[in-house]
XYZ file of C-alpha atoms in Angstrom:
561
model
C 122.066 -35.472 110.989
C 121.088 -32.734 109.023
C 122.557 -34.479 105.748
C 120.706 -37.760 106.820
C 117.505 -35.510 106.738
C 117.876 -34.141 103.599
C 119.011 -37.332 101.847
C 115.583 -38.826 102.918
C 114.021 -35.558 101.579
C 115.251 -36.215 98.511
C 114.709 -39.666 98.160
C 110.988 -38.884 99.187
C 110.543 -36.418 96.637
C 111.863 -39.102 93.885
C 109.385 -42.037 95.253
C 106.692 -39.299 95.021
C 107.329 -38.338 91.322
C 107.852 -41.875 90.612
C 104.142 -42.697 92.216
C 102.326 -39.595 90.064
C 103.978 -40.500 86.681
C 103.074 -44.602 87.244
C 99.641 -42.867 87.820
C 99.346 -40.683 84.884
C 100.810 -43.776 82.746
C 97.958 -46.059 84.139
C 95.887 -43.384 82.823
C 97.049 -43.248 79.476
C 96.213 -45.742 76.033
C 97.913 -47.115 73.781
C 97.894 -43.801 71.725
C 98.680 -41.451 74.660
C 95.351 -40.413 75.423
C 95.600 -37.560 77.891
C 94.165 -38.248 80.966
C 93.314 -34.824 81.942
C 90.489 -34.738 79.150
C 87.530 -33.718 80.878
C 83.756 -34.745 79.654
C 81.506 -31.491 80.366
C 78.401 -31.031 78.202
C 79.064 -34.392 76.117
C 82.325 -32.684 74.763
C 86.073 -33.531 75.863
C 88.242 -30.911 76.621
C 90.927 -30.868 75.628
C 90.380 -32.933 72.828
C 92.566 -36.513 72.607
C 92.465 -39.240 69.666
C 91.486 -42.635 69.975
C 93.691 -45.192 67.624
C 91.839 -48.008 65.642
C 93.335 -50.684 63.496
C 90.973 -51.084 59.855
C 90.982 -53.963 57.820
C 90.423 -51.705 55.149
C 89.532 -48.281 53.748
C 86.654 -48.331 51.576
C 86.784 -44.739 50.539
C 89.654 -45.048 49.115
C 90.979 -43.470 46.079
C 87.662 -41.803 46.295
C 87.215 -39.202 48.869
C 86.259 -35.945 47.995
C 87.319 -32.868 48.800
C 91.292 -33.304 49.099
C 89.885 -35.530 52.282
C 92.197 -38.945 53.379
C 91.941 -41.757 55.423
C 92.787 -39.606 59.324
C 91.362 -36.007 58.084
C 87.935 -36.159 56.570
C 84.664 -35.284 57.585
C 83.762 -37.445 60.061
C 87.005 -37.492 62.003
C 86.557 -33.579 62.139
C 82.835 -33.897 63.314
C 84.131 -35.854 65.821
C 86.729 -33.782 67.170
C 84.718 -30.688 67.118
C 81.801 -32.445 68.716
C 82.981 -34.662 70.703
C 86.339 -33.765 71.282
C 87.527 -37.438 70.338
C 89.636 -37.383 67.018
C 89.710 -41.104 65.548
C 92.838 -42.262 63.973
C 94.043 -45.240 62.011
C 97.159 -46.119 62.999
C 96.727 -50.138 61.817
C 95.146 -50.409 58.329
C 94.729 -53.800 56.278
C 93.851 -54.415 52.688
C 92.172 -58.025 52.628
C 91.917 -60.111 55.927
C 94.696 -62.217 54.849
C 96.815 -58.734 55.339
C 95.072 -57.418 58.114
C 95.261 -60.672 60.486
C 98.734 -60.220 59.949
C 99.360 -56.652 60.709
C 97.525 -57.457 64.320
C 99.833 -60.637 64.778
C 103.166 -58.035 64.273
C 101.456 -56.207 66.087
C 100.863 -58.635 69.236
C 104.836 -59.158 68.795
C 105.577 -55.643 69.014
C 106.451 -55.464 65.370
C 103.697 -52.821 64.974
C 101.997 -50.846 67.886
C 98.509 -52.275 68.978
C 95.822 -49.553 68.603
C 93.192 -48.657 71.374
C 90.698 -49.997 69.316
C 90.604 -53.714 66.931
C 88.407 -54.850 65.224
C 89.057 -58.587 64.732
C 87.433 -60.846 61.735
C 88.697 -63.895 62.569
C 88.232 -66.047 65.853
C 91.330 -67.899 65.832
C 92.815 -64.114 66.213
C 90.140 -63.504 68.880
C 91.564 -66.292 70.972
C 94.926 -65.659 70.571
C 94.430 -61.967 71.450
C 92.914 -63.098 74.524
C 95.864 -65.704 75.421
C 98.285 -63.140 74.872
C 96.933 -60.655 77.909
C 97.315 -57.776 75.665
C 93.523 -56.728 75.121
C 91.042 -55.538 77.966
C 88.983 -57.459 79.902
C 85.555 -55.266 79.624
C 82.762 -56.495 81.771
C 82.069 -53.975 84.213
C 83.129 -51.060 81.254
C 79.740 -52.230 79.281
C 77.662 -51.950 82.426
C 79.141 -49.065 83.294
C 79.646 -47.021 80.134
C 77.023 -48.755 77.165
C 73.826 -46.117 76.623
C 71.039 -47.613 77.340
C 69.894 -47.790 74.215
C 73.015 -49.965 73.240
C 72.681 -52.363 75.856
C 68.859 -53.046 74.523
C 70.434 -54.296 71.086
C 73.063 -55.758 72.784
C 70.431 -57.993 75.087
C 69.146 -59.170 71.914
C 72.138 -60.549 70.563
C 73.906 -62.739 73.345
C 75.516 -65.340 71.640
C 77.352 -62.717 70.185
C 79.877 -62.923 73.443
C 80.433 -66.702 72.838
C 83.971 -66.234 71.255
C 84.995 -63.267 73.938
C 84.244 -64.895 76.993
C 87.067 -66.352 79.401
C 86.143 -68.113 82.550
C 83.605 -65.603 82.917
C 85.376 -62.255 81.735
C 84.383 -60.831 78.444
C 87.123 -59.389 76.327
C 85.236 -58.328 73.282
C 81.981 -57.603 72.106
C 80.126 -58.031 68.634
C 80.009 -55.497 65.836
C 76.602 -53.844 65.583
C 74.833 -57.038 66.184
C 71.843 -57.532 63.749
C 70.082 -59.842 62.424
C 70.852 -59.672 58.674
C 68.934 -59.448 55.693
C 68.022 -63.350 54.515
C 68.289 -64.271 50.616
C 66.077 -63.928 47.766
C 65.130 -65.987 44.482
C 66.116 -62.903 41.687
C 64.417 -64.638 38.373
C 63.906 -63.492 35.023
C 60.664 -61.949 35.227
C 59.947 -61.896 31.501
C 61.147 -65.384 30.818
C 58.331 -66.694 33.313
C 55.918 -64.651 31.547
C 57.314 -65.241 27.533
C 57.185 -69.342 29.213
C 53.703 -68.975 30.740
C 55.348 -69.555 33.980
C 54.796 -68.880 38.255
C 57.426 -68.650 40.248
C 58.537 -71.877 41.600
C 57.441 -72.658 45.114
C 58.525 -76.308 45.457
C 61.455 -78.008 44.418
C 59.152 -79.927 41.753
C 58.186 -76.465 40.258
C 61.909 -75.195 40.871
C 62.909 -78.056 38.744
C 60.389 -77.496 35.696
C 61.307 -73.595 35.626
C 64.912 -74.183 34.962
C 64.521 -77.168 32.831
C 62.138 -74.545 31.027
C 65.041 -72.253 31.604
C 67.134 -74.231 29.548
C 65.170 -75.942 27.019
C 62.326 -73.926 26.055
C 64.630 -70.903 24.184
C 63.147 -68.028 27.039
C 65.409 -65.477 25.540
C 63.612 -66.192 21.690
C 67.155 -66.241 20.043
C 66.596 -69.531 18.416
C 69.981 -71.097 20.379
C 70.526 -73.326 23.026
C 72.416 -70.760 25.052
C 70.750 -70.394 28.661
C 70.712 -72.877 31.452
C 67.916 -72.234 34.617
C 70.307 -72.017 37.997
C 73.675 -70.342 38.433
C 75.463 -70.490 41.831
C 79.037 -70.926 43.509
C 80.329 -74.382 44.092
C 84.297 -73.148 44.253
C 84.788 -72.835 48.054
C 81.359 -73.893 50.220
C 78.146 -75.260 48.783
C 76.909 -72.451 51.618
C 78.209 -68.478 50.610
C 75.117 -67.281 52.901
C 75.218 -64.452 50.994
C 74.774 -64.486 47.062
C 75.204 -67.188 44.877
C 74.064 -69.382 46.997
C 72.686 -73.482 46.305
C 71.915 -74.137 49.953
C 68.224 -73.423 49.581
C 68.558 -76.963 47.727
C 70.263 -78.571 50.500
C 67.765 -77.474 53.071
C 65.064 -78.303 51.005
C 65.945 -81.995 51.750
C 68.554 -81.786 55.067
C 65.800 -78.986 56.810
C 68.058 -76.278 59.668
C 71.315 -78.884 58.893
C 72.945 -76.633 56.241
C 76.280 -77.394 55.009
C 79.323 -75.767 56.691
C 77.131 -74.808 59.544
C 76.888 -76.006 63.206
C 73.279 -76.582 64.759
C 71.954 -77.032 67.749
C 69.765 -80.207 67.864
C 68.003 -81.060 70.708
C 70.739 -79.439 73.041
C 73.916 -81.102 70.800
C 75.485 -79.016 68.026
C 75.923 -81.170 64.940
C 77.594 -80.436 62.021
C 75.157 -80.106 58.517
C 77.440 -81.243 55.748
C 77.172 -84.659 57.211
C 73.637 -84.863 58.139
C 70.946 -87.526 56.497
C 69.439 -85.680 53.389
C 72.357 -84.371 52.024
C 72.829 -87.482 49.795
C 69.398 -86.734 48.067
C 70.102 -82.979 47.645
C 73.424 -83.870 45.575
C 71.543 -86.571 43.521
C 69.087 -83.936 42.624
C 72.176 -81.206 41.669
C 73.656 -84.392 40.044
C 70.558 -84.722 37.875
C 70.694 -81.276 36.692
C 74.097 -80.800 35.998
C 73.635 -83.493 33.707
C 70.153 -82.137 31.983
C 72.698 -78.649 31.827
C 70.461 -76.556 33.946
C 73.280 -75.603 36.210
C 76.529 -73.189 35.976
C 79.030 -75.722 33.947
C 81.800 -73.944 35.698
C 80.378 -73.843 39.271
C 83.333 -75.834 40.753
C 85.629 -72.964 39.236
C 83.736 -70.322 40.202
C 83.514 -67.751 43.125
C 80.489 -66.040 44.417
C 81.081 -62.925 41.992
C 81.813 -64.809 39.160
C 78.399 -67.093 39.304
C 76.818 -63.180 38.643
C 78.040 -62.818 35.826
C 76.353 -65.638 33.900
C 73.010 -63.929 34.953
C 73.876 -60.325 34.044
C 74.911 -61.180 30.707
C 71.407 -62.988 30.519
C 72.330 -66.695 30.008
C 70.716 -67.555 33.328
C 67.445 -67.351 34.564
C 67.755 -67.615 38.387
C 70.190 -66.562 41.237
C 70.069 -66.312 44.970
C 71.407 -63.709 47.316
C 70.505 -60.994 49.738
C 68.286 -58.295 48.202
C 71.016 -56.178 47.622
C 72.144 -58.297 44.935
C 69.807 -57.021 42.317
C 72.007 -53.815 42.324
C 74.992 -56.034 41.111
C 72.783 -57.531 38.270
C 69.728 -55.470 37.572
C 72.499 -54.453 34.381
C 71.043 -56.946 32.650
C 67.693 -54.850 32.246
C 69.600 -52.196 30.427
C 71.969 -54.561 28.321
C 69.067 -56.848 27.275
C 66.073 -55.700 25.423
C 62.929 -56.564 27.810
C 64.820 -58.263 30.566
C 63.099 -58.051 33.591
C 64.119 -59.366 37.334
C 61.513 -59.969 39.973
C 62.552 -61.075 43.727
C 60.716 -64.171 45.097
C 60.739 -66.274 48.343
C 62.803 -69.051 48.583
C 61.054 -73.060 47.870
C 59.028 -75.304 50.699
C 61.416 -78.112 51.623
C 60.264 -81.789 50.432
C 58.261 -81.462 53.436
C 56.734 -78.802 53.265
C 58.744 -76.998 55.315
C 60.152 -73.524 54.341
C 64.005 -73.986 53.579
C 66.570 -72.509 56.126
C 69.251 -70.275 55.299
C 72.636 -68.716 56.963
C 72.181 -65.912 59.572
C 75.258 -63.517 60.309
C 74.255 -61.537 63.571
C 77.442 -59.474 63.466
C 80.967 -58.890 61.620
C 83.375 -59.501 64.090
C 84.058 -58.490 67.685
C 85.037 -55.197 69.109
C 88.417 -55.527 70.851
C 90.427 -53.252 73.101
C 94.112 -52.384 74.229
C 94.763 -53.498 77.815
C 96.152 -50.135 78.383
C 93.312 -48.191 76.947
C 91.509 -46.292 79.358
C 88.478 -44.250 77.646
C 85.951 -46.283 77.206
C 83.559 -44.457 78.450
C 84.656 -41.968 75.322
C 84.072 -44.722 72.961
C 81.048 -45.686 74.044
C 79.870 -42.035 73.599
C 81.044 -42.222 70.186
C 80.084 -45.734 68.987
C 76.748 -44.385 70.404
C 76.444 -41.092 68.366
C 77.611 -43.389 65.316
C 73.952 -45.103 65.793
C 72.126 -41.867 65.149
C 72.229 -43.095 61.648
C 70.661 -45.868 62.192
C 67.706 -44.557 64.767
C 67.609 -41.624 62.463
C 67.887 -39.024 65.515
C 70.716 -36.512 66.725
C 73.406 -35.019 64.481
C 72.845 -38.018 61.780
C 69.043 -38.070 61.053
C 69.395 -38.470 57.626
C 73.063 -39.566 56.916
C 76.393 -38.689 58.406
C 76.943 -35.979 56.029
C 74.917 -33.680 53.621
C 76.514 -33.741 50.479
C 78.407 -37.082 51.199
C 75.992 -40.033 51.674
C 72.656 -38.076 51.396
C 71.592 -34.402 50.548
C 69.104 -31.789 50.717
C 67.679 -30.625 47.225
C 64.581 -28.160 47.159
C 63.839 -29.107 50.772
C 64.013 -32.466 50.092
C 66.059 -35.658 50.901
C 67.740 -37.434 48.366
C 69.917 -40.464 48.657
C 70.958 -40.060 44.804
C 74.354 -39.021 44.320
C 73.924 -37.388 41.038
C 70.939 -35.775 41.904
C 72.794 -33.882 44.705
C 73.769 -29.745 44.562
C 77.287 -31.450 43.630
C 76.669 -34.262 42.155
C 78.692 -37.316 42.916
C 79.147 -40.964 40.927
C 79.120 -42.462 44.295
C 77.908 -41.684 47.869
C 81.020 -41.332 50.279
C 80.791 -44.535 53.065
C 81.290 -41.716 55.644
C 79.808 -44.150 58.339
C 82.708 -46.199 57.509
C 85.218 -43.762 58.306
C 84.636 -44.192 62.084
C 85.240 -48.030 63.579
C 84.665 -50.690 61.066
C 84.093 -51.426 57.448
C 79.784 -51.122 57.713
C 77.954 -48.736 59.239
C 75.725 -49.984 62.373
C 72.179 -51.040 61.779
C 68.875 -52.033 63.702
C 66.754 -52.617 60.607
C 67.071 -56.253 60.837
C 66.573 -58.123 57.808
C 64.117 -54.805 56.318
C 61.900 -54.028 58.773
C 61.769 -50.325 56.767
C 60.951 -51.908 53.702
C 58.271 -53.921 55.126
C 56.507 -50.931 56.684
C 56.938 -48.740 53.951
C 55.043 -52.243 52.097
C 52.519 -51.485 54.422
C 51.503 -47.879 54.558
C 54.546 -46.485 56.623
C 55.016 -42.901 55.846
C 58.705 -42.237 54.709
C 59.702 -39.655 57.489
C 62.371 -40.911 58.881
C 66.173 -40.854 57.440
C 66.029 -44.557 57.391
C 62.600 -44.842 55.960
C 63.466 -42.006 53.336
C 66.813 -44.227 52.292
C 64.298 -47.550 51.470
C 62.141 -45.691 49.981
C 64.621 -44.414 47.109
C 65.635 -47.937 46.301
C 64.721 -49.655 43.165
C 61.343 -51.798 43.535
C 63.070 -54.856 43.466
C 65.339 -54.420 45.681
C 62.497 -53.472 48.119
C 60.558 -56.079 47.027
C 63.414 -58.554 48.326
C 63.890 -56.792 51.702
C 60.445 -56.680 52.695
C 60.267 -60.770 51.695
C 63.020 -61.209 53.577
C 61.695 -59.282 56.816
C 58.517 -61.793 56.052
C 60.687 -64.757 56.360
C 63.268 -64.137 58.729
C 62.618 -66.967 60.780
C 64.263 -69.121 58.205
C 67.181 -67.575 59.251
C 69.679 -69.475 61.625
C 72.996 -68.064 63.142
C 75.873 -70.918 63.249
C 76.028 -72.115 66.618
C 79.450 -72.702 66.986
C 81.318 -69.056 66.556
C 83.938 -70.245 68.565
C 88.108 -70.474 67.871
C 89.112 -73.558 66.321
C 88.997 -76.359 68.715
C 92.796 -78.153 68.893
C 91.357 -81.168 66.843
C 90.002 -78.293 64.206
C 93.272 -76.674 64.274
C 95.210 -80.281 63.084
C 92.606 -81.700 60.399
C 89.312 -79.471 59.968
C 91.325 -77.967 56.796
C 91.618 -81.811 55.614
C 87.898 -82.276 56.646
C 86.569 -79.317 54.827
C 88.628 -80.151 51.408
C 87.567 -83.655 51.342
C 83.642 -82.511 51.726
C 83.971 -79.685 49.102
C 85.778 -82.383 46.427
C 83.608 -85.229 47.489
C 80.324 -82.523 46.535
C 81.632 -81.381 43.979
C 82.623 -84.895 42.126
C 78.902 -86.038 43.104
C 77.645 -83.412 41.060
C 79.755 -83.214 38.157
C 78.954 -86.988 37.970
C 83.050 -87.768 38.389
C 81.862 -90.344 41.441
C 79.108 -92.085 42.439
C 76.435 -90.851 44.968
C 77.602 -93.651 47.382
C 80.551 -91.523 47.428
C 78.859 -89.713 49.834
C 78.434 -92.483 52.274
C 81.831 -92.830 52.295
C 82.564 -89.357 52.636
C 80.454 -89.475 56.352
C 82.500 -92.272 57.367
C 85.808 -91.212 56.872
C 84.386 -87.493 58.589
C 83.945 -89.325 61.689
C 87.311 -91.416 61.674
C 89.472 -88.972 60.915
C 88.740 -86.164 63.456
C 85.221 -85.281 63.152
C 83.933 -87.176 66.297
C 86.497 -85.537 68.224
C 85.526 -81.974 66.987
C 82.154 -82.855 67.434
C 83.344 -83.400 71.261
C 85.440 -80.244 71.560
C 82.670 -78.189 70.048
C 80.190 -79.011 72.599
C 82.471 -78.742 75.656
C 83.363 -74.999 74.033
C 79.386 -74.788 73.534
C 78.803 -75.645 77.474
C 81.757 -74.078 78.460
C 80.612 -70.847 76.641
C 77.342 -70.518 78.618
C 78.424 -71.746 82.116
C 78.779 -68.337 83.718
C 75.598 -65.673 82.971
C 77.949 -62.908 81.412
C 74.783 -61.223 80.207
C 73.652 -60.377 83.998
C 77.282 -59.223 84.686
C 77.331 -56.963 81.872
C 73.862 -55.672 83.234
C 72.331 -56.826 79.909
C 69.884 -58.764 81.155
């Protein structure tokens, strides 16, 4: 009897070990994460890592002192402040080579970090399907600061592509509103040409047919044209190089390659009524040469360089762009560019453009269990942003901002060691940018108006060039032209069989309008075959996704509301 007892003993003892390590395991992520990590004073101790997958690292080849991708100083700060080290473990170069790292990786090929950011939604969907990322509802009521969740409230289409019969499974990338576009024109040809600013698509016309006719450079050739933009891939970068100012001047908040919601029915802008009359015009000037000759061969960063080697006189893009230009004020002799306000529409109207609210979603191992350590780390990474905590001014002195004779300077080679570049320490952390809440340049437009530079973010404006802040603070002034794409779903299954054959046929049918290679009827034809060969159907499936995606009221289970 004894044995019996005994036996039982022992099999008791190996049931109980079996029960406290299937516990520990439960409490352990993807990279190990040791459970016993305490949070005491907004530190861990001990310290554990949290694995991310990148889809690329933009400091390389230049980090600075002997510093690499997993040791540098932001992963320090964190560890020594937070007691969370952050490692890449997944890295990507393009998003061609990233998607594909995170598909071996949902095979097992590679090992699935705590922590993915994912670009693309057809990869957002499939992540989902596969059961191997984390269903996070009650973690964001739970764990997001408050100060979070009031961005997050802002922003809640954002969840559209994570949400899955009522469980999220993702959540947006510092949602913001960003920056809108900009006319950048050559400043001294207006003037040389007696010339305003266009404001209409009349006046737009006359400037670059004065652009192109009129000799505004004084050389005595023939050698500049008025309008240079990107016609290789989408009549619709939303982001520089951009014609669809011209399109919305005659098609109104129905932009090409974007999905709107009209009247409680997302439609589809590249086949909407007034984009016939917006290639006829394009058609028109391609033929008078006042557009790009190459714009069918040409990407969004090639269309620049026509304007920074001074052969065009206008371009369109977020304000930023005037940094990837403005070199034509140093390699020209009285070259000046000046940021304007996009034209009325034929109506009078202003003319909409393409919103992004975020870059991707925010995904998570199903086995990773420290989000409430994320969160307090995603929410220190915002001190940037609110210029407050550890990060008023940057993430590091010496790195992305420094201190010279008490004061700030966001100059790199005005720094105690100088640099060529600041270091994108904010995008050593999560993602590839740093999170914002300025909105399309809400700084710039308060600095515009009296603001007092105090403030890290402020300060940062402040020391850009007056064009640039000339375009941000437009852009804050017209950010209601600004329209997210309503549909930021995955592919619907029609999509996933002929929207590649859909797409193609509207980018060659455009782009044979303009070049004059087919007539504009072409376009009628165009909107027929759309509908026959698919797009009804995906027109269908995007507006059950559309209704399916707000059916249950995520936001109030994610305490957002």
């Amino acid at each position: 009897m004894k044995k019996r007892t005994d036996l039982w003993k022992m099999v008791s003892i190996v049931m109980l070990s079996t029960i406290l390590v299937a516990g520990c395991s439960k409490g352990e992520s993807a990279s190990e994460t040791a459970p016993a990590s305490v949070l005491k004073d907004g530190k861990y101790d001990p310290p554990f890592t949290i694995t991310i997958a990148k889809q690329q690292d933009e400091n390389a080849g230049k980090y600075i002192n002997g510093e690499t991708l997993n040791d540098n100083v932001l992963t320090r700060w964190g560890e020594q402040n937070l007691g969370i080290k952050i490692q890449t473990t997944l890295l990507g170069g393009d998003a061609s080579q990233y998607n594909t790292k995170l598909r071996l990786a949902l095979t097992g090929s590679e090992k699935l970090p705590d922590v993915l950011p994912v670009y693309d939604t057809m990869l957002v969907n499939d992540l989902i399907e596969s059961g191997q990322v984390k269903e996070i509802t009650e973690d964001i009521s739970t764990y997001m600061p408050e100060r979070i969740k009031e961005i997050y409230k802002q922003y809640p289409t954002t969840f559209n592509p994570v949400v899955r019969e009522g469980k999220v499974y993702g959540m947006a990338i510092a949602p913001n509103l960003t920056e809108g576009e900009v006319m950048l024109i050559r400043q001294d040809w207006l003037d040389k040409l007696n010339m305003k600013a266009p404001t209409t698509i009349e006046e737009f016309e006359q400037v670059i047919a004065a652009f192109t006719n009129e000799d505004p450079d004084g050389n005595g050739k023939k050698d500049t044209y008025g309008f240079t933009f990107s016609g290789k891939d989408s009549y619709n970068t939303g982001w520089v190089s951009d014609p669809v100012m011209i399109f919305s001047a005659y098609t109104g908040k129905h932009l090409p390659r974007q999905w709107h919601n009209d009247n409680g029915k997302l439609t589809y802008g590249s086949v909407a009524d007034g984009n016939k009359e917006a290639l006829a015009k394009l058609r028109d000037w391609y033929a008078k040469g006042y557009l790009n000759k190459e714009l069918a061969t040409q990407g969004a960063w090639d269309a620049l360089s026509d304007f920074t080697e001074g052969k065009a006189g206008i371009i369109i893009g977020r304000p930023w762009l005037y940094d990837s230009v403005k070199d034509v004020e140093k390699n020209v002799e009285g070259a000046q560019i000046s940021a304007y306000p996009t034209i009325q529409g034929v109506n009078g109207d202003k003319t909409y453009q393409s919103a992004q609210l975020n870059d991707g979603v925010f995904m998570f191992n199903k086995d990773f269990q420290n989000m409430e350590a994320f969160f307090l780390y995603y929410d220190k990474m915002y001190d940037a942003a609110f210029s407050t905590g550890d990060f008023k001014y940057g993430y590091a002195q010496g790195y992305d901002y420094d201190i010279v004779n008490e004061e700030v300077t966001f100059d790199p080679t005005k720094f105690n060691t100088p640099l060529e570049a600041v270091q994108g320490v904010g995008k050593m952390a999560f993602t590839k940018n740093t999170p914002s809440v300025d909105g399309p340049g809400q700084s710039y437009y308060d600095l515009a108006n009296g603001v007092k530079a105090d403030t890290g973010v402020l300060i940062q404006s402040a020391s850009k060039d007056q064009t640039t802040q000339d375009g941000y603070r437009i852009s804050y002034e017209n950010r209601d032209v600004l329209l997210p794409n309503e549909f930021n779903g995955p592919p619907t299954p029609t999509m996933q069989n002929v929207w590649e054959q859909l797409t193609t046929m509207e980018q060659e049918t455009f782009t044979k309008i303009i070049y004059g290679n087919e007539p504009l009827e072409a376009f009628d034809t165009f909107v027929k075959q759309w509908h026959e060969k698919g797009g009804d159907t995906v027109i269908e499936e995007v507006n059950d996704w559309y209704n399916q995606a707000s059916e249950t009221d995520v936001m109030t289970l994610m305490n957002l509301k």
